[in-house]
Amino acid sequence: TTYKSPEIATLLQGTLSGVGPTGIPIPPSYFFIDVKIIGLSALPDGGADYSLVGQTAAHGDNHYGTPTFNTALASLAAQYRDKYDGGDVFTPLAYNDMSLINGGLFDINGSWAPPHKRHRLGTNVDMRLVPMDRRKSLRKLIEDLELSILDEGNHWHLTQQ
C-alpha cells in the first residue's frame, strides 16, 4: 500500500482490514497518521529587533520555522538594528506569515488553497519593506546570511537556501 499525504498538515485516521497470508480474516483496526513537518519551532518575540505581524483569527500563531532559519532571521534583525538604530525613530523589521505550527499548506484565504504554498516548510517568510534608502544595505545583509529574496512588490519574500 502506498499513501500520499495531502498538503494540509493534519492527523488522519484510517482503518486497516483484510485477509492474512493463511486466509484468516484480519478484523478492522484503526490507525493514525500525523502529517506534519518535524522540527519547526516558534520564532520568538523579537523585542526591539523585529516584530511578528500578520496573525489572523484563523491563524493567530503563524511564525514557525526551522531552527537555522529562525536563527538567521534573528541575526538579520539584530544586524539591521545595529546599523540603523541611531537616534532617529527606529522601526524594526516586521516578519509576516512564516509557517503554521505543523507546517503544511498555509491557508491565508480560508480556502485551503495557494497562494502561500511556499510557506509550508518553515524556510520562508514575508518581510515588510523598509525605507527605500535602506533596502540596498538590507539586501546585502540578507545575502550574507545566505537567504534569497523575491521582491513581491509590497513585501520581500525571504527563503532559506
C-alpha positions in Angstrom: 0.0 0.0 0.0 1.2 3.5 -0.8 -0.1 6.6 0.8 0.4 10.2 -0.4 -0.2 12.8 2.2 -2.2 15.9 1.5 -0.6 19.4 1.6 -2.5 20.2 4.7 -0.8 19.1 8.0 -3.3 17.1 10.0 -4.0 14.0 12.0 -5.5 11.3 9.7 -7.4 8.3 10.9 -7.6 5.1 8.8 -9.0 1.6 9.0 -7.0 -1.5 8.2 -8.6 -4.8 7.4 -8.0 -7.7 5.1 -7.0 -11.3 5.0 -3.8 -12.7 6.4 -1.4 -15.0 4.4 -3.1 -18.1 5.8 -6.6 -16.9 4.8 -7.7 -15.8 8.2 -9.6 -12.5 8.2 -8.0 -9.5 9.9 -10.7 -7.6 11.8 -10.8 -3.9 11.1 -8.5 -1.9 13.3 -7.9 1.9 13.4 -4.6 3.7 13.0 -3.5 7.3 12.9 -1.0 9.2 10.6 0.3 12.5 11.9 1.1 14.6 8.8 3.4 17.4 9.7 6.9 18.9 9.3 9.1 17.7 12.1 11.3 20.2 13.9 9.6 23.5 13.4 9.8 25.9 16.4 8.3 29.2 17.1 10.2 32.3 16.1 10.5 34.0 19.5 9.3 37.6 20.1 11.9 39.9 18.6 11.8 42.5 21.3 13.3 45.7 19.9 14.9 43.9 16.9 11.8 42.7 15.0 8.1 42.3 15.2 5.8 39.4 14.3 2.9 40.5 12.2 0.1 39.0 10.1 -1.7 36.9 12.6 -5.4 36.3 11.8 -8.4 34.9 13.7 -7.8 31.6 11.8 -4.0 31.6 12.3 -3.1 33.5 15.4 0.1 31.5 15.7 1.9 31.6 12.3 5.6 32.2 12.8 7.2 28.7 12.9 10.5 27.9 11.2 13.4 25.6 11.2 16.0 26.3 13.9 18.6 27.6 11.4 16.0 29.8 9.6 14.8 31.3 13.0 18.5 32.0 13.9 19.1 33.7 10.6 16.0 35.9 10.9 17.0 36.9 14.5 20.6 37.7 13.3 19.3 39.7 10.3 17.1 41.8 12.5 19.9 42.4 15.1 22.4 43.4 12.3 19.8 45.8 10.8 19.1 47.3 14.2 22.8 47.8 14.9 23.2 49.6 11.5 20.1 51.8 11.7 19.1 52.5 15.3 21.0 55.7 15.8 18.8 58.2 17.5 16.0 58.7 14.9 12.7 56.8 15.4 13.7 53.3 14.6 11.2 50.8 13.1 12.3 47.2 13.5 11.9 44.6 10.7 8.5 43.1 10.5 8.1 39.3 9.8 4.8 38.2 8.4 3.5 34.7 7.6 6.1 32.0 8.1 4.7 28.5 8.6 2.0 27.1 10.8 2.9 25.0 13.8 2.9 21.7 11.9 3.8 23.1 8.5 1.5 22.2 5.6 -0.4 24.5 3.3 -0.7 28.0 4.8 -4.4 28.9 4.5 -4.4 32.7 4.2 -7.7 32.9 2.4 -9.7 30.4 4.3 -9.9 28.1 1.3 -7.0 25.6 1.9 -5.6 26.6 -1.4 -2.5 28.6 -2.5 -1.1 31.4 -2.8 1.1 30.8 0.3 2.2 27.3 -0.9 5.9 28.0 -0.2 5.1 28.8 3.5 4.7 25.2 4.4 8.2 24.0 5.3 9.4 26.6 7.9 12.0 28.1 5.5 10.1 31.1 4.1 8.9 34.4 5.5 7.4 37.6 4.1 9.1 40.7 5.4 7.5 44.2 5.2 9.5 46.7 3.2 11.9 49.1 4.9 12.5 52.7 3.7 13.9 52.8 0.2 17.3 54.3 1.3 17.9 51.2 3.5 17.0 48.4 1.1 20.4 48.0 -0.7 22.3 47.5 2.6 19.5 45.3 3.9 19.7 43.2 0.8 23.4 42.7 1.4 22.8 41.6 5.0 20.2 39.1 3.7 22.5 37.7 1.1 25.4 37.5 3.6 23.2 35.2 5.7 22.6 33.0 2.5 19.0 33.8 2.3 17.3 34.5 -1.1 15.0 37.4 -1.8 12.0 37.6 -4.0 10.6 41.1 -4.4 6.8 40.7 -4.4 6.1 44.4 -4.8 4.6 45.3 -1.4 7.0 43.0 0.6 10.1 40.8 0.2 9.8 37.0 0.4 12.9 35.5 2.1 13.8 31.9 1.7 16.5 29.8 3.4 18.7 28.3 0.6 
